[in-house]
Short mmCIF file of C-alpha atoms and ligand atoms in Angstrom, two decimals:
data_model
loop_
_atom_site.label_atom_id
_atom_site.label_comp_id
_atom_site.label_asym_id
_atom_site.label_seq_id
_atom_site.Cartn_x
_atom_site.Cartn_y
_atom_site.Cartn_z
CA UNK V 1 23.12 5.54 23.25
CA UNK V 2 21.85 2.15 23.95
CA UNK V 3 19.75 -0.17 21.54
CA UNK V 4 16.64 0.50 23.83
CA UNK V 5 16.92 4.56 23.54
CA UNK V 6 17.56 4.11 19.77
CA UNK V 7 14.70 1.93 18.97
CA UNK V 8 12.41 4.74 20.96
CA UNK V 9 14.13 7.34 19.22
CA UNK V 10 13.18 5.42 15.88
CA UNK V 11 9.26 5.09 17.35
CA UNK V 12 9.35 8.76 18.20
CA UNK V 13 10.61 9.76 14.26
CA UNK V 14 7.99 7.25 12.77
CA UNK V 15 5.04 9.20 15.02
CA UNK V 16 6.84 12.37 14.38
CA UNK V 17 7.25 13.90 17.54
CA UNK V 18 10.10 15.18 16.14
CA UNK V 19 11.06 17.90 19.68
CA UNK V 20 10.56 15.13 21.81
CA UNK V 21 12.69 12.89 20.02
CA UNK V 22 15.42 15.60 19.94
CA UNK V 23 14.97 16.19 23.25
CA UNK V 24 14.81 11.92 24.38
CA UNK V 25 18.79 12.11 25.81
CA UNK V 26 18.09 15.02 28.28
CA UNK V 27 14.31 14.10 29.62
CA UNK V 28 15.27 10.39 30.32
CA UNK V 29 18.10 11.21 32.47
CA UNK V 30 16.25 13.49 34.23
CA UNK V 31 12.87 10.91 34.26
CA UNK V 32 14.82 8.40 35.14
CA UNK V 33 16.67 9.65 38.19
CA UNK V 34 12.42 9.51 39.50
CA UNK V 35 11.19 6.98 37.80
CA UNK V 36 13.10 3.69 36.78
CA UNK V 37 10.65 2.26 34.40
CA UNK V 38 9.44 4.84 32.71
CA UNK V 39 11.68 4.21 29.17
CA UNK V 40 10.58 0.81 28.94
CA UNK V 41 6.35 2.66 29.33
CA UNK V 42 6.77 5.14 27.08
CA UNK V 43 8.47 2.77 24.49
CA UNK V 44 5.38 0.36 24.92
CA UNK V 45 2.74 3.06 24.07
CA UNK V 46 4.82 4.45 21.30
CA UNK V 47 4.59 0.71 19.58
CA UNK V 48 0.79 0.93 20.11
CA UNK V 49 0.69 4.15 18.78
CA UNK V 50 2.55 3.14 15.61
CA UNK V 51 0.48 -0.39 15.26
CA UNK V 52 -2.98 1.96 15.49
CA UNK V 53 -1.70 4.58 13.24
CA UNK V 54 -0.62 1.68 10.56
CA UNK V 55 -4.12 0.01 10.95
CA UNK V 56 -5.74 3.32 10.20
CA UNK V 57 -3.61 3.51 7.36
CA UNK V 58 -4.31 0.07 5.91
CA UNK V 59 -8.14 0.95 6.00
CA UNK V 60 -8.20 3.98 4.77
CA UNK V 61 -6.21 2.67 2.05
CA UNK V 62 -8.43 -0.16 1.24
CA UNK V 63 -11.66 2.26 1.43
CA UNK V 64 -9.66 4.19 -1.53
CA UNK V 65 -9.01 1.37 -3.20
CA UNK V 66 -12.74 0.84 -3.65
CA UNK V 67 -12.82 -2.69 -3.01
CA UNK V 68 -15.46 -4.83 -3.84
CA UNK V 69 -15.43 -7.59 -0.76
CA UNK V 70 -12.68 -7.76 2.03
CA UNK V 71 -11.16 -10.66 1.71
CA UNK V 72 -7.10 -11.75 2.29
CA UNK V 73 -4.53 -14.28 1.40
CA UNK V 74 -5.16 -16.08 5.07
CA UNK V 75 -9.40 -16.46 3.78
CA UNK V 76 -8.14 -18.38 0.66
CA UNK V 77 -8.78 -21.84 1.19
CA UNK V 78 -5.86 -23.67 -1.10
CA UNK V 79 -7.03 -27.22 -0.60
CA UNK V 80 -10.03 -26.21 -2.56
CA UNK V 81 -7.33 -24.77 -5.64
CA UNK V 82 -4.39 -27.79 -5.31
CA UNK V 83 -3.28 -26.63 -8.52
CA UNK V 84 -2.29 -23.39 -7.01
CA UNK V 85 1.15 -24.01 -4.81
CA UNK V 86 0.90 -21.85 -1.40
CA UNK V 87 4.05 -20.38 -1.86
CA UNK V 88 3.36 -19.11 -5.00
CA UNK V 89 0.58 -17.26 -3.48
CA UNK V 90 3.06 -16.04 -0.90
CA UNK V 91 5.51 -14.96 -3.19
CA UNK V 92 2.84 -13.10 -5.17
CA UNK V 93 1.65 -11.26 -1.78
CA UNK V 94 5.53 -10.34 -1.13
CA UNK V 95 4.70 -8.02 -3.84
CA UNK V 96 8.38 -7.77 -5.46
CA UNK V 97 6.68 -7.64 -9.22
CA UNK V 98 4.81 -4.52 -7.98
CA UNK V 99 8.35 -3.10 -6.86
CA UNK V 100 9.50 -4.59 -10.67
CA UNK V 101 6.77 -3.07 -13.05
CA UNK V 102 5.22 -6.37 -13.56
CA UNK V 103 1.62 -7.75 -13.80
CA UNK V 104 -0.53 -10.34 -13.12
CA UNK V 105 -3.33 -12.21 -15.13
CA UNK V 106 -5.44 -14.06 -13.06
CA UNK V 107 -7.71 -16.17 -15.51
CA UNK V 108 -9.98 -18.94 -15.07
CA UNK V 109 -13.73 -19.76 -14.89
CA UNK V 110 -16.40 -17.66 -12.66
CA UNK V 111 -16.05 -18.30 -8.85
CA UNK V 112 -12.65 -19.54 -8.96
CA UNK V 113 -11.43 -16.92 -6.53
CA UNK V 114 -9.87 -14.60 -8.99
CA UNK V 115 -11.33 -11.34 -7.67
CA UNK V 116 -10.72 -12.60 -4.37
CA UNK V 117 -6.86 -13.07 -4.93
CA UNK V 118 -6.66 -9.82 -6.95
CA UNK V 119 -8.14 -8.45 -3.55
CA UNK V 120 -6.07 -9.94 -1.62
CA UNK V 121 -2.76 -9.08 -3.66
CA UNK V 122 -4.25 -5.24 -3.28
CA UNK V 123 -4.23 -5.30 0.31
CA UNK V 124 -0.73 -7.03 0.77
CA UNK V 125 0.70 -3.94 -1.92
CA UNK V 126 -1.47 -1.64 0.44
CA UNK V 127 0.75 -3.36 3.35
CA UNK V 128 3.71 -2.47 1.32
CA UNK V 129 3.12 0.96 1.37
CA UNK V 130 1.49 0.97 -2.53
CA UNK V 131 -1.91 3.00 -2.81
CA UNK V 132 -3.90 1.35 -5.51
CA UNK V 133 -7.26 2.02 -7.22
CA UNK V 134 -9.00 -1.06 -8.12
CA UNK V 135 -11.71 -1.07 -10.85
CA UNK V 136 -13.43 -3.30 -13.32
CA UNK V 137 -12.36 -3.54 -17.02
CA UNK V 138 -16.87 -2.12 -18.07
CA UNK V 139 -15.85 1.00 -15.65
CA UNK V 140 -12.72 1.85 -16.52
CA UNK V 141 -13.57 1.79 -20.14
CA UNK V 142 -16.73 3.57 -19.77
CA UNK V 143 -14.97 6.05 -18.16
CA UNK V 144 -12.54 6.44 -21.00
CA UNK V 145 -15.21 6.41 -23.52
CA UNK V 146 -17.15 9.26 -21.34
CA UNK V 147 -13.74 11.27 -21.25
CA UNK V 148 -13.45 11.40 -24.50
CA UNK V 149 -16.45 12.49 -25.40
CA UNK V 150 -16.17 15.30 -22.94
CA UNK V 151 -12.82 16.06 -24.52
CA UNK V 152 -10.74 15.00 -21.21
CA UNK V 153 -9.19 11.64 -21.89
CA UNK V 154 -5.28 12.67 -22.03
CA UNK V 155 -6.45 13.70 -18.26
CA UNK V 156 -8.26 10.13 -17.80
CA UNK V 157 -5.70 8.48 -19.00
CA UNK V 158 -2.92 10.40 -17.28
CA UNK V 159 -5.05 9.54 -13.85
CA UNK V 160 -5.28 5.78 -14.73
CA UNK V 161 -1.73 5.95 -15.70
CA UNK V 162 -0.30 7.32 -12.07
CA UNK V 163 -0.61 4.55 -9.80
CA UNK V 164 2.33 2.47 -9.10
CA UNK V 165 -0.27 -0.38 -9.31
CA UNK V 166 -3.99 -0.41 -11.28
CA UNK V 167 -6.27 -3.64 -10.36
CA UNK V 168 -8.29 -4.27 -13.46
CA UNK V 169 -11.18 -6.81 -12.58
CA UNK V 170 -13.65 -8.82 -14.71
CA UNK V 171 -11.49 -8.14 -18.23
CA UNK V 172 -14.26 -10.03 -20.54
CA UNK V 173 -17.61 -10.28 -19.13
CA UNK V 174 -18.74 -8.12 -21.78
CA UNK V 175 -17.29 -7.45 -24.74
CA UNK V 176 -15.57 -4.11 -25.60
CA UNK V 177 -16.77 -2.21 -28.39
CA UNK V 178 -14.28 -1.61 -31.20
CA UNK V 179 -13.78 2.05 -29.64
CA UNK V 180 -13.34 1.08 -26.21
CA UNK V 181 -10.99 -1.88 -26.88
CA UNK V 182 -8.87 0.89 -28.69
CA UNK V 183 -8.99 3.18 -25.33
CA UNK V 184 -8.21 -0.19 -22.97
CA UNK V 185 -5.12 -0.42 -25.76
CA UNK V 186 -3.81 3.38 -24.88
CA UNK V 187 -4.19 2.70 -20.99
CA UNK V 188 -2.15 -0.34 -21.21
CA UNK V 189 0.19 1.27 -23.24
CA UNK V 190 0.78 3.87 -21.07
CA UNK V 191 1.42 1.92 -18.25
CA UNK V 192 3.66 -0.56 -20.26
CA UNK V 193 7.15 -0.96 -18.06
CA UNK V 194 6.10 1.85 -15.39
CA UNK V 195 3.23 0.08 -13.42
CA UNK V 196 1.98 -3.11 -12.57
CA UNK V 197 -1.50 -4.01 -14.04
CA UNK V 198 -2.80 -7.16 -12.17
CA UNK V 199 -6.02 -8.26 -14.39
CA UNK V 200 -8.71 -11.14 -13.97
CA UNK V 201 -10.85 -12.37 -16.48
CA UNK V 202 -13.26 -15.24 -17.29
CA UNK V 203 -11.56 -15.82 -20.30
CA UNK V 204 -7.95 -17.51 -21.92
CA UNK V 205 -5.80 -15.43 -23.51
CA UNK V 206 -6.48 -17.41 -26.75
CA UNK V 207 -10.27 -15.61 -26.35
CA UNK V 208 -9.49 -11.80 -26.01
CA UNK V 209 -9.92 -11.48 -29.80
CA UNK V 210 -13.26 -11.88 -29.04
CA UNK V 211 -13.24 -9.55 -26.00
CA UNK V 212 -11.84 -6.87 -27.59
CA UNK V 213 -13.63 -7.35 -31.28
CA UNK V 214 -10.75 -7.01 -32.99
CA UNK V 215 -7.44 -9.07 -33.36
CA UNK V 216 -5.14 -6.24 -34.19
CA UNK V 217 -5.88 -4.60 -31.04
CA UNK V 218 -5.88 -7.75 -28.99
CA UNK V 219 -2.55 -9.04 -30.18
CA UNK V 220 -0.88 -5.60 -29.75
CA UNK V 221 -2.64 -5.66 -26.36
CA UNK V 222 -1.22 -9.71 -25.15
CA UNK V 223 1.77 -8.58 -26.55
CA UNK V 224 2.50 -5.49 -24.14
CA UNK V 225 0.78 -7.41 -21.47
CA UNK V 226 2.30 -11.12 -21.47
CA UNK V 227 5.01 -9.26 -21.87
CA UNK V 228 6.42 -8.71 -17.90
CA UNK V 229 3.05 -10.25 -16.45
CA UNK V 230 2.68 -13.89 -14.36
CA UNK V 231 0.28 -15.87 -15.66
CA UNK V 232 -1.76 -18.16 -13.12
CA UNK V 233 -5.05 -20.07 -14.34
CA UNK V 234 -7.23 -21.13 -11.88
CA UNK V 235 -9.05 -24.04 -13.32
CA UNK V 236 -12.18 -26.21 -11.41
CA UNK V 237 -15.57 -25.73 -10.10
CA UNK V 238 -17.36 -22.49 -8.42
CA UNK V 239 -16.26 -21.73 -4.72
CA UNK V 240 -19.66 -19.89 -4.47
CA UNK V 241 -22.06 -23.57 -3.69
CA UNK V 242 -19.53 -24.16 -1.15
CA UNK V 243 -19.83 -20.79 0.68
CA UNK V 244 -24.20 -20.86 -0.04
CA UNK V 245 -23.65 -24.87 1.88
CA UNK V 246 -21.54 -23.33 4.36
CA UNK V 247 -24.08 -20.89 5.62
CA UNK V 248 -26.66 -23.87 5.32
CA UNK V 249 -28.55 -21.97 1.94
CA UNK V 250 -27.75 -25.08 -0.24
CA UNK V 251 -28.08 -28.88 1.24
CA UNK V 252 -24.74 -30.96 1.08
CA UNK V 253 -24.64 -32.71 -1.99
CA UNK V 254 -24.66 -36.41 -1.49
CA UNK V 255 -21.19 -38.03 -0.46
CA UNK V 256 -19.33 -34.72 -0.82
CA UNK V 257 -17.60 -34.24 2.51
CA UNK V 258 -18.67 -31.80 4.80
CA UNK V 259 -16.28 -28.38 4.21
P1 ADP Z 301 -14.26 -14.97 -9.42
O1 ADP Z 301 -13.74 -13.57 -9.35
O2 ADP Z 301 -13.26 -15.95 -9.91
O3 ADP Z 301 -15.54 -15.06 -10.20
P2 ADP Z 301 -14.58 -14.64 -6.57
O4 ADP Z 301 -13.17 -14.29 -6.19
O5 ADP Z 301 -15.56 -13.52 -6.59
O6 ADP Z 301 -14.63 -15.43 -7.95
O7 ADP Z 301 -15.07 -15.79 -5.58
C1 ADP Z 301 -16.44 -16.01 -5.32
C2 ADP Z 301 -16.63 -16.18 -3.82
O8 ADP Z 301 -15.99 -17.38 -3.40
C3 ADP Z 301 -15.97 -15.05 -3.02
O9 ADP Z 301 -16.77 -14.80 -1.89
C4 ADP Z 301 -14.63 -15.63 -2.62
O10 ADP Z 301 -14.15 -15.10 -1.41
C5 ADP Z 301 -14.97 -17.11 -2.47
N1 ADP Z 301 -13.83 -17.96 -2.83
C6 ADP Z 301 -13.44 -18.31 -4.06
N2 ADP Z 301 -12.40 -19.15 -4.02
C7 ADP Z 301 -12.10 -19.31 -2.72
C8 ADP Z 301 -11.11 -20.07 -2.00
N3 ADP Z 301 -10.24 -20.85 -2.64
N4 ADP Z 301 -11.12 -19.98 -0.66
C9 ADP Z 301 -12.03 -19.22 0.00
N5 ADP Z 301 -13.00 -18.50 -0.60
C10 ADP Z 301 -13.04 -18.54 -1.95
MG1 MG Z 302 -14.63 -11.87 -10.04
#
């Protein structure tokens, strides 16, 4: 068999036409005895097949994923974050600490790009072939805290436990109460060394005693999570007055250049 006929009889097992693929040898000797060109057609609308079947995929992915914004590595504008190399970025969105168990803690001031990244990060692991649930740190835990109450959190926690990879946004806009911070502690736990738990938050590490309202629970919690996670700080000013000036809502500031 030649490298053409195997590459269709790949196409053919990724779309799984599985009796046509079985039966490729036979119809192509026949087909081709009439019609010369015909390997080289169907093996052109088998790769459009695949590429429409994979973009399905990806979407229907990212509408499970829940989401908040589409945005992807290629939309990040580095020049505005020179702190942040591009090929770290890269390397992040080759997604080899997913494959590892590891995490990521995106930290750094409000409108930094943090949610944006995490986003993006999702929808390269999507690319990989992860499925991922992404949530904020106020849902998840209120979610938790509802569980319990309703006597189901070993099944909460066994959910949020599953995926491969958990997106945890917005760790630190409010406070957890001393409860909650204790059910945030379990989840993390659980997923210590058997999923990657990429979280953003407004806040340094040297702050989550006051996130979590208690320091027992917040060093046990940097502990596990510091642990087998990549750190990156995004420090500087707001992307958001540069998008509002973009679509002409704000005026240019004087003598900043036009971006
Ligand atoms: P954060 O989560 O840090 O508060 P976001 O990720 O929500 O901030 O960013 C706020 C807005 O600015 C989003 O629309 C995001 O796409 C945009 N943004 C932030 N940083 C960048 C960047 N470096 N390049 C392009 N857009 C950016
Ligand atoms: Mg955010």
């Amino acid at each position: 068999m030649n490298l053409a006929d195997e590459r269709l009889m790949t196409l053919l097992g990724r779309l799984q036409l599985t009796a046509l693929r079985d039966q490729l040898d036979t119809l192509l000797d026949e087909a081709a005895r009439r019609d010369p060109n015909l390997r080289e057609a169907l093996t052109f609308r088998c790769q459009a097949e695949v590429a429409r079947r994979e973009r399905r995929r990806l979407e229907m992915a990212a509408r499970l994923a829940k989401f908040p914004f589409t945005r992807t590595l290629e939309d990040f504008d580095c020049t505005a974050r020179p702190a942040l190399a591009p090929k770290h970025l890269r390397d992040l969105a080759l997604c080899r600490w997913v494959g590892n168990g590891d995490g990521v803690l995106l930290l750094g001031p409000p409108g930094v790009g943090k949610t944006h990244l995490a986003v993006a990060l999702g929808r390269a692991a999507i690319q990989q072939g992860y499925s991922i649930p992404f949530t904020t740190a106020t849902a998840l835990v209120t979610g938790l805290t509802k569980a319990r109450s309703e006597g189901r959190l070993e099944e909460r926690l066994s959910h949020w436990a599953k995926p491969k990879l958990l997106i945890v946004d917005e760790l630190g806009y409010l406070p957890f109460e001393p409860n909650a911070a204790y059910l945030f502690f379990q989840l993390v736990s659980r997923r210590y060394e058997r999923g990657s738990l990429p979280i953003t938050s407004n806040r340094s590490v040297g702050e989550w005693d006051q996130v979590f309202g208690d320091p027992v629970v917040a060093t046990a919690l940097l502990d596990r999570l510091l642990h087998h996670s990549q750190v990156v700080t995004i420090r500087g000013e707001s992307y958001r007055p540069r998008e509002k000036r973009r679509s002409g809502l704000l005026k240019p500031t004087p003598g900043s250049s036009t971006e």
